[in-house]
Amino acid sequence: MEFAVSRTGTTLVTLHGGSDTTACDDATSTVADTLETLAAEGTITDWDVTDADVYEHPTAPFDPYTISLEFSVTVTTEADDEREAAESGASAIDDALATADITSVSYTTSPAASAT
């Protein structure tokens, strides 16, 4: 049986930006581009970047911002039941994000599986 498995979480992105807004926009674009690439490759089936906030301001001129981004990701997996799908989907999400170099990931929800 085919299941869609979704998970939400946060990640930290460190980059240089001219202002809080610019840094948040740049971090959102960076992660969105990466997730779009994963979707185009078929690694994930759906994604969304829902929020970006400054996690850590620069402490000196030319220091980078660290931005906290909230995201959701969905994959499709074959499994016999929802529990197996959730485990398999969570592993597929972890692998996809690691391969795409999205680091410092903290999940805010458990994997949710639904039959498709």
Short mmCIF file of N, CA, C and O in Angstrom, two decimals:
data_model
loop_
_atom_site.label_atom_id
_atom_site.label_comp_id
_atom_site.label_asym_id
_atom_site.label_seq_id
_atom_site.Cartn_x
_atom_site.Cartn_y
_atom_site.Cartn_z
N MET A 1 0.84 -1.17 0.00
CA MET A 1 0.00 0.00 0.00
C MET A 1 0.89 1.24 0.00
O MET A 1 1.95 1.26 0.62
N GLU A 2 0.45 2.29 -0.66
CA GLU A 2 1.25 3.52 -0.73
C GLU A 2 0.76 4.53 0.31
O GLU A 2 -0.43 4.72 0.48
N PHE A 3 1.74 5.15 0.99
CA PHE A 3 1.46 6.13 2.03
C PHE A 3 2.23 7.42 1.76
O PHE A 3 3.36 7.37 1.27
N ALA A 4 1.62 8.54 2.12
CA ALA A 4 2.32 9.82 2.16
C ALA A 4 2.73 10.04 3.60
O ALA A 4 1.90 9.93 4.51
N VAL A 5 4.00 10.31 3.82
CA VAL A 5 4.52 10.53 5.17
C VAL A 5 5.05 11.95 5.25
O VAL A 5 5.89 12.36 4.45
N SER A 6 4.53 12.70 6.21
CA SER A 6 4.90 14.11 6.38
C SER A 6 5.56 14.32 7.72
O SER A 6 5.29 13.61 8.70
N ARG A 7 6.40 15.34 7.74
CA ARG A 7 7.09 15.70 8.98
C ARG A 7 7.41 17.19 8.93
O ARG A 7 7.75 17.72 7.88
N THR A 8 7.30 17.86 10.07
CA THR A 8 7.69 19.26 10.15
C THR A 8 8.88 19.39 11.08
O THR A 8 9.09 18.56 11.96
N GLY A 9 9.66 20.45 10.86
CA GLY A 9 10.83 20.65 11.70
C GLY A 9 11.42 22.02 11.50
O GLY A 9 10.84 22.88 10.83
N THR A 10 12.58 22.21 12.09
CA THR A 10 13.32 23.45 11.94
C THR A 10 14.75 23.12 11.55
O THR A 10 15.25 22.04 11.84
N THR A 11 15.38 24.07 10.91
CA THR A 11 16.79 23.96 10.58
C THR A 11 17.42 25.33 10.76
O THR A 11 16.73 26.35 10.72
N LEU A 12 18.71 25.35 10.95
CA LEU A 12 19.45 26.60 11.09
C LEU A 12 20.30 26.82 9.84
O LEU A 12 20.94 25.90 9.36
N VAL A 13 20.27 28.04 9.34
CA VAL A 13 21.07 28.42 8.18
C VAL A 13 21.91 29.62 8.59
O VAL A 13 21.38 30.61 9.11
N THR A 14 23.20 29.55 8.36
CA THR A 14 24.10 30.64 8.68
C THR A 14 24.57 31.27 7.39
O THR A 14 25.07 30.58 6.51
N LEU A 15 24.37 32.60 7.28
CA LEU A 15 24.77 33.32 6.08
C LEU A 15 24.90 34.81 6.38
O LEU A 15 24.46 35.29 7.41
N HIS A 16 25.51 35.50 5.46
CA HIS A 16 25.65 36.95 5.58
C HIS A 16 24.45 37.61 4.94
O HIS A 16 23.99 37.21 3.87
N GLY A 17 23.92 38.61 5.60
CA GLY A 17 22.79 39.36 5.06
C GLY A 17 22.89 40.80 5.51
O GLY A 17 23.48 41.10 6.55
N GLY A 18 22.33 41.69 4.74
CA GLY A 18 22.44 43.11 5.05
C GLY A 18 21.54 43.54 6.19
O GLY A 18 21.82 44.53 6.86
N SER A 19 20.46 42.82 6.41
CA SER A 19 19.52 43.16 7.48
C SER A 19 18.81 41.89 7.91
O SER A 19 18.95 40.84 7.29
N ASP A 20 18.01 42.00 8.97
CA ASP A 20 17.23 40.86 9.43
C ASP A 20 16.36 40.32 8.29
O ASP A 20 16.31 39.12 8.04
N THR A 21 15.68 41.22 7.62
CA THR A 21 14.76 40.82 6.54
C THR A 21 15.51 40.17 5.39
O THR A 21 15.10 39.11 4.89
N THR A 22 16.60 40.77 4.96
CA THR A 22 17.39 40.21 3.87
C THR A 22 17.94 38.84 4.24
O THR A 22 17.89 37.91 3.43
N ALA A 23 18.45 38.70 5.44
CA ALA A 23 18.99 37.42 5.88
C ALA A 23 17.90 36.35 5.92
O ALA A 23 18.12 35.22 5.46
N CYS A 24 16.72 36.69 6.43
CA CYS A 24 15.61 35.72 6.47
C CYS A 24 15.17 35.35 5.06
O CYS A 24 14.93 34.17 4.76
N ASP A 25 15.07 36.34 4.18
CA ASP A 25 14.69 36.07 2.78
C ASP A 25 15.71 35.18 2.08
O ASP A 25 15.36 34.25 1.37
N ASP A 26 16.99 35.49 2.28
CA ASP A 26 18.05 34.69 1.66
C ASP A 26 18.06 33.25 2.18
O ASP A 26 18.22 32.30 1.40
N ALA A 27 17.88 33.09 3.48
CA ALA A 27 17.85 31.75 4.06
C ALA A 27 16.64 30.97 3.55
O ALA A 27 16.76 29.78 3.21
N THR A 28 15.50 31.62 3.47
CA THR A 28 14.29 30.97 2.95
C THR A 28 14.50 30.53 1.51
O THR A 28 14.18 29.40 1.13
N SER A 29 15.08 31.40 0.70
CA SER A 29 15.34 31.06 -0.71
C SER A 29 16.31 29.89 -0.83
O SER A 29 16.11 29.00 -1.67
N THR A 30 17.34 29.90 -0.01
CA THR A 30 18.34 28.82 -0.05
C THR A 30 17.70 27.47 0.25
O THR A 30 17.89 26.50 -0.49
N VAL A 31 16.93 27.40 1.33
CA VAL A 31 16.30 26.13 1.70
C VAL A 31 15.21 25.76 0.69
O VAL A 31 15.09 24.59 0.30
N ALA A 32 14.43 26.73 0.25
CA ALA A 32 13.38 26.46 -0.74
C ALA A 32 13.98 25.90 -2.04
O ALA A 32 13.44 24.94 -2.61
N ASP A 33 15.07 26.48 -2.50
CA ASP A 33 15.73 25.98 -3.71
C ASP A 33 16.19 24.54 -3.53
O ASP A 33 16.05 23.71 -4.43
N THR A 34 16.74 24.24 -2.36
CA THR A 34 17.21 22.88 -2.08
C THR A 34 16.04 21.90 -2.07
O THR A 34 16.12 20.82 -2.66
N LEU A 35 14.95 22.27 -1.40
CA LEU A 35 13.78 21.39 -1.34
C LEU A 35 13.14 21.23 -2.71
O LEU A 35 12.67 20.14 -3.07
N GLU A 36 13.14 22.30 -3.50
CA GLU A 36 12.60 22.22 -4.86
C GLU A 36 13.42 21.25 -5.71
O GLU A 36 12.87 20.48 -6.50
N THR A 37 14.72 21.26 -5.54
CA THR A 37 15.59 20.33 -6.25
C THR A 37 15.27 18.89 -5.84
O THR A 37 15.19 18.00 -6.70
N LEU A 38 15.08 18.66 -4.55
CA LEU A 38 14.71 17.31 -4.09
C LEU A 38 13.37 16.87 -4.67
O LEU A 38 13.20 15.71 -5.05
N ALA A 39 12.43 17.79 -4.78
CA ALA A 39 11.13 17.47 -5.36
C ALA A 39 11.26 17.15 -6.85
O ALA A 39 10.65 16.20 -7.36
N ALA A 40 12.07 17.92 -7.55
CA ALA A 40 12.28 17.69 -8.98
C ALA A 40 12.94 16.34 -9.23
O ALA A 40 12.65 15.68 -10.24
N GLU A 41 13.80 15.92 -8.31
CA GLU A 41 14.47 14.62 -8.43
C GLU A 41 13.55 13.46 -8.04
O GLU A 41 13.89 12.31 -8.24
N GLY A 42 12.42 13.78 -7.41
CA GLY A 42 11.50 12.75 -6.95
C GLY A 42 11.84 12.19 -5.59
O GLY A 42 11.22 11.23 -5.14
N THR A 43 12.81 12.78 -4.92
CA THR A 43 13.21 12.32 -3.59
C THR A 43 12.13 12.63 -2.56
O THR A 43 11.87 11.83 -1.66
N ILE A 44 11.52 13.81 -2.67
CA ILE A 44 10.38 14.18 -1.83
C ILE A 44 9.22 14.52 -2.75
O ILE A 44 9.41 14.82 -3.93
N THR A 45 8.01 14.46 -2.21
CA THR A 45 6.84 14.73 -3.05
C THR A 45 6.22 16.09 -2.80
O THR A 45 5.53 16.62 -3.66
N ASP A 46 6.45 16.66 -1.63
CA ASP A 46 5.89 17.97 -1.31
C ASP A 46 6.74 18.61 -0.23
O ASP A 46 7.40 17.92 0.56
N TRP A 47 6.73 19.94 -0.17
CA TRP A 47 7.51 20.65 0.83
C TRP A 47 6.93 22.05 1.02
O TRP A 47 6.18 22.54 0.18
N ASP A 48 7.31 22.69 2.10
CA ASP A 48 6.92 24.07 2.36
C ASP A 48 7.87 24.65 3.40
O ASP A 48 8.24 23.96 4.35
N VAL A 49 8.29 25.88 3.19
CA VAL A 49 9.04 26.62 4.20
C VAL A 49 8.04 27.60 4.77
O VAL A 49 7.53 28.47 4.05
N THR A 50 7.73 27.46 6.05
CA THR A 50 6.61 28.22 6.62
C THR A 50 7.01 29.46 7.40
O THR A 50 6.20 30.37 7.55
N ASP A 51 8.23 29.53 7.89
CA ASP A 51 8.60 30.69 8.70
C ASP A 51 10.12 30.79 8.80
O ASP A 51 10.81 29.79 8.77
N ALA A 52 10.59 32.01 8.91
CA ALA A 52 12.02 32.26 9.10
C ALA A 52 12.18 33.38 10.12
O ALA A 52 11.52 34.41 10.02
N ASP A 53 13.02 33.15 11.10
CA ASP A 53 13.30 34.14 12.14
C ASP A 53 14.79 34.17 12.41
O ASP A 53 15.47 33.14 12.28
N VAL A 54 15.27 35.32 12.83
CA VAL A 54 16.67 35.42 13.21
C VAL A 54 16.87 34.64 14.50
O VAL A 54 16.21 34.88 15.50
N TYR A 55 17.76 33.69 14.45
CA TYR A 55 18.10 32.86 15.61
C TYR A 55 19.24 33.50 16.39
O TYR A 55 19.25 33.51 17.60
N GLU A 56 20.21 34.05 15.64
CA GLU A 56 21.36 34.70 16.26
C GLU A 56 21.82 35.85 15.38
O GLU A 56 22.14 35.67 14.21
N HIS A 57 21.82 37.04 15.97
CA HIS A 57 22.28 38.23 15.25
C HIS A 57 23.81 38.25 15.17
O HIS A 57 24.49 37.65 16.01
N PRO A 58 24.35 38.94 14.18
CA PRO A 58 25.81 39.09 14.12
C PRO A 58 26.32 39.79 15.38
O PRO A 58 25.66 40.67 15.93
N THR A 59 27.48 39.39 15.84
CA THR A 59 28.05 40.03 17.03
C THR A 59 29.05 41.11 16.67
O THR A 59 29.45 41.89 17.52
N ALA A 60 29.44 41.16 15.41
CA ALA A 60 30.39 42.17 14.95
C ALA A 60 30.13 42.41 13.46
O ALA A 60 29.47 41.61 12.81
N PRO A 61 30.62 43.52 12.96
CA PRO A 61 30.45 43.75 11.52
C PRO A 61 31.02 42.59 10.71
O PRO A 61 32.04 42.02 11.07
N PHE A 62 30.32 42.24 9.68
CA PHE A 62 30.71 41.18 8.75
C PHE A 62 30.54 39.77 9.30
O PHE A 62 30.89 38.81 8.65
N ASP A 63 30.04 39.63 10.54
CA ASP A 63 29.71 38.31 11.05
C ASP A 63 28.39 37.86 10.43
O ASP A 63 27.55 38.69 10.07
N PRO A 64 28.18 36.57 10.32
CA PRO A 64 26.94 36.09 9.68
C PRO A 64 25.74 36.07 10.64
O PRO A 64 25.90 36.09 11.86
N TYR A 65 24.57 36.03 10.05
CA TYR A 65 23.33 35.78 10.77
C TYR A 65 23.13 34.27 10.83
O TYR A 65 23.53 33.54 9.92
N THR A 66 22.47 33.80 11.87
CA THR A 66 21.97 32.43 11.90
C THR A 66 20.46 32.54 11.91
O THR A 66 19.88 33.20 12.78
N ILE A 67 19.83 31.92 10.92
CA ILE A 67 18.38 32.01 10.75
C ILE A 67 17.76 30.65 11.05
O ILE A 67 18.26 29.61 10.61
N SER A 68 16.67 30.66 11.81
CA SER A 68 15.90 29.45 12.09
C SER A 68 14.74 29.40 11.11
O SER A 68 13.96 30.36 11.00
N LEU A 69 14.63 28.29 10.38
CA LEU A 69 13.57 28.11 9.39
C LEU A 69 12.67 26.95 9.80
O LEU A 69 13.17 25.89 10.18
N GLU A 70 11.37 27.16 9.69
CA GLU A 70 10.41 26.08 9.90
C GLU A 70 10.02 25.53 8.54
O GLU A 70 9.81 26.29 7.60
N PHE A 71 9.93 24.20 8.42
CA PHE A 71 9.62 23.58 7.14
C PHE A 71 8.76 22.35 7.34
O PHE A 71 8.66 21.81 8.45
N SER A 72 8.14 21.91 6.26
CA SER A 72 7.46 20.61 6.24
C SER A 72 7.87 19.89 4.98
O SER A 72 8.12 20.51 3.94
N VAL A 73 7.97 18.57 5.08
CA VAL A 73 8.41 17.73 3.97
C VAL A 73 7.52 16.49 3.93
O VAL A 73 7.15 15.95 4.97
N THR A 74 7.20 16.06 2.71
CA THR A 74 6.40 14.84 2.52
C THR A 74 7.12 13.93 1.54
O THR A 74 7.66 14.39 0.54
N VAL A 75 7.10 12.63 1.85
CA VAL A 75 7.61 11.61 0.94
C VAL A 75 6.53 10.56 0.74
O VAL A 75 5.59 10.46 1.53
N THR A 76 6.67 9.79 -0.31
CA THR A 76 5.76 8.68 -0.57
C THR A 76 6.53 7.39 -0.38
O THR A 76 7.67 7.27 -0.82
N THR A 77 5.89 6.43 0.32
CA THR A 77 6.55 5.17 0.59
C THR A 77 5.56 4.01 0.50
O THR A 77 4.36 4.20 0.69
N GLU A 78 6.07 2.85 0.20
CA GLU A 78 5.27 1.62 0.18
C GLU A 78 5.44 0.92 1.53
O GLU A 78 6.56 0.79 2.02
N ALA A 79 4.31 0.50 2.12
CA ALA A 79 4.37 -0.20 3.39
C ALA A 79 3.09 -1.00 3.59
O ALA A 79 2.09 -0.77 2.91
N ASP A 80 3.13 -1.91 4.57
CA ASP A 80 1.95 -2.73 4.88
C ASP A 80 0.96 -2.01 5.79
O ASP A 80 -0.23 -2.30 5.76
N ASP A 81 1.46 -1.10 6.63
CA ASP A 81 0.57 -0.37 7.54
C ASP A 81 1.15 1.01 7.85
O ASP A 81 2.27 1.33 7.46
N GLU A 82 0.38 1.82 8.59
CA GLU A 82 0.80 3.20 8.89
C GLU A 82 2.07 3.26 9.74
O GLU A 82 2.90 4.12 9.53
N ARG A 83 2.21 2.35 10.70
CA ARG A 83 3.39 2.36 11.56
C ARG A 83 4.65 2.11 10.73
O ARG A 83 5.64 2.83 10.84
N GLU A 84 4.60 1.10 9.89
CA GLU A 84 5.74 0.79 9.02
C GLU A 84 6.02 1.94 8.05
O GLU A 84 7.17 2.30 7.81
N ALA A 85 4.95 2.54 7.53
CA ALA A 85 5.10 3.67 6.61
C ALA A 85 5.75 4.85 7.32
O ALA A 85 6.63 5.52 6.75
N ALA A 86 5.33 5.13 8.55
CA ALA A 86 5.90 6.25 9.30
C ALA A 86 7.39 6.05 9.53
O ALA A 86 8.19 6.99 9.37
N GLU A 87 7.79 4.84 9.88
CA GLU A 87 9.21 4.55 10.11
C GLU A 87 10.01 4.68 8.81
O GLU A 87 11.07 5.31 8.78
N SER A 88 9.49 4.09 7.76
CA SER A 88 10.17 4.13 6.46
C SER A 88 10.23 5.56 5.93
O SER A 88 11.26 6.00 5.41
N GLY A 89 9.12 6.29 6.04
CA GLY A 89 9.07 7.67 5.57
C GLY A 89 10.00 8.59 6.35
O GLY A 89 10.67 9.44 5.77
N ALA A 90 10.06 8.40 7.67
CA ALA A 90 10.95 9.22 8.50
C ALA A 90 12.40 9.00 8.08
O ALA A 90 13.18 9.95 7.97
N SER A 91 12.75 7.75 7.82
CA SER A 91 14.10 7.44 7.37
C SER A 91 14.39 8.07 6.01
O SER A 91 15.47 8.62 5.78
N ALA A 92 13.41 8.01 5.10
CA ALA A 92 13.58 8.61 3.77
C ALA A 92 13.73 10.13 3.86
O ALA A 92 14.54 10.73 3.15
N ILE A 93 12.99 10.76 4.76
CA ILE A 93 13.11 12.21 4.96
C ILE A 93 14.48 12.54 5.51
O ILE A 93 15.15 13.46 5.03
N ASP A 94 14.92 11.80 6.52
CA ASP A 94 16.26 12.03 7.10
C ASP A 94 17.34 11.92 6.02
O ASP A 94 18.23 12.77 5.93
N ASP A 95 17.25 10.87 5.22
CA ASP A 95 18.25 10.65 4.16
C ASP A 95 18.23 11.77 3.13
O ASP A 95 19.28 12.25 2.70
N ALA A 96 17.03 12.19 2.72
CA ALA A 96 16.92 13.25 1.71
C ALA A 96 17.51 14.56 2.21
O ALA A 96 18.26 15.23 1.50
N LEU A 97 17.21 14.93 3.44
CA LEU A 97 17.72 16.18 3.99
C LEU A 97 19.23 16.11 4.19
O LEU A 97 19.94 17.08 3.92
N ALA A 98 19.72 14.97 4.65
CA ALA A 98 21.17 14.81 4.84
C ALA A 98 21.90 14.88 3.51
O ALA A 98 22.94 15.54 3.40
N THR A 99 21.37 14.22 2.49
CA THR A 99 21.97 14.24 1.16
C THR A 99 21.99 15.66 0.59
O THR A 99 22.94 16.04 -0.09
N ALA A 100 20.96 16.43 0.90
CA ALA A 100 20.86 17.80 0.39
C ALA A 100 21.65 18.80 1.24
O ALA A 100 21.61 19.99 0.99
N ASP A 101 22.33 18.30 2.26
CA ASP A 101 23.14 19.15 3.14
C ASP A 101 22.32 20.12 3.98
O ASP A 101 22.78 21.21 4.32
N ILE A 102 21.09 19.74 4.30
CA ILE A 102 20.29 20.51 5.25
C ILE A 102 20.63 19.93 6.61
O ILE A 102 20.29 18.79 6.92
N THR A 103 21.33 20.73 7.41
CA THR A 103 21.83 20.25 8.69
C THR A 103 21.10 20.95 9.84
O THR A 103 20.25 21.81 9.62
N SER A 104 21.47 20.61 11.04
CA SER A 104 20.87 21.18 12.25
C SER A 104 19.36 21.03 12.24
O SER A 104 18.63 21.94 12.60
N VAL A 105 18.88 19.87 11.82
CA VAL A 105 17.44 19.63 11.74
C VAL A 105 16.93 19.14 13.09
O VAL A 105 17.49 18.24 13.69
N SER A 106 15.86 19.78 13.55
CA SER A 106 15.13 19.33 14.73
C SER A 106 13.68 19.18 14.31
O SER A 106 13.07 20.11 13.80
N TYR A 107 13.13 17.99 14.49
CA TYR A 107 11.73 17.76 14.10
C TYR A 107 10.81 18.23 15.20
O TYR A 107 11.04 18.00 16.38
N THR A 108 9.74 18.88 14.78
CA THR A 108 8.75 19.39 15.73
C THR A 108 7.52 18.51 15.80
O THR A 108 6.67 18.71 16.67
N THR A 109 7.41 17.54 14.89
CA THR A 109 6.31 16.57 14.91
C THR A 109 6.86 15.18 14.62
O THR A 109 7.91 15.03 14.01
N SER A 110 6.13 14.19 15.04
CA SER A 110 6.43 12.82 14.67
C SER A 110 5.99 12.62 13.22
O SER A 110 5.14 13.36 12.72
N PRO A 111 6.53 11.63 12.54
CA PRO A 111 6.09 11.39 11.17
C PRO A 111 4.62 10.98 11.15
O PRO A 111 4.18 10.17 11.97
N ALA A 112 3.86 11.56 10.23
CA ALA A 112 2.44 11.26 10.08
C ALA A 112 2.23 10.59 8.74
O ALA A 112 2.58 11.15 7.70
N ALA A 113 1.65 9.39 8.77
CA ALA A 113 1.42 8.64 7.54
C ALA A 113 -0.06 8.59 7.23
O ALA A 113 -0.89 8.44 8.13
N SER A 114 -0.38 8.74 5.95
CA SER A 114 -1.76 8.59 5.50
C SER A 114 -1.76 7.86 4.16
O SER A 114 -0.91 8.11 3.32
N ALA A 115 -2.72 6.97 4.00
CA ALA A 115 -2.82 6.20 2.77
C ALA A 115 -3.15 7.13 1.61
O ALA A 115 -3.92 8.08 1.76
N THR A 116 -2.53 6.85 0.46
CA THR A 116 -2.82 7.69 -0.72
C THR A 116 -3.63 6.93 -1.73
O THR A 116 -3.78 5.75 -1.70
#
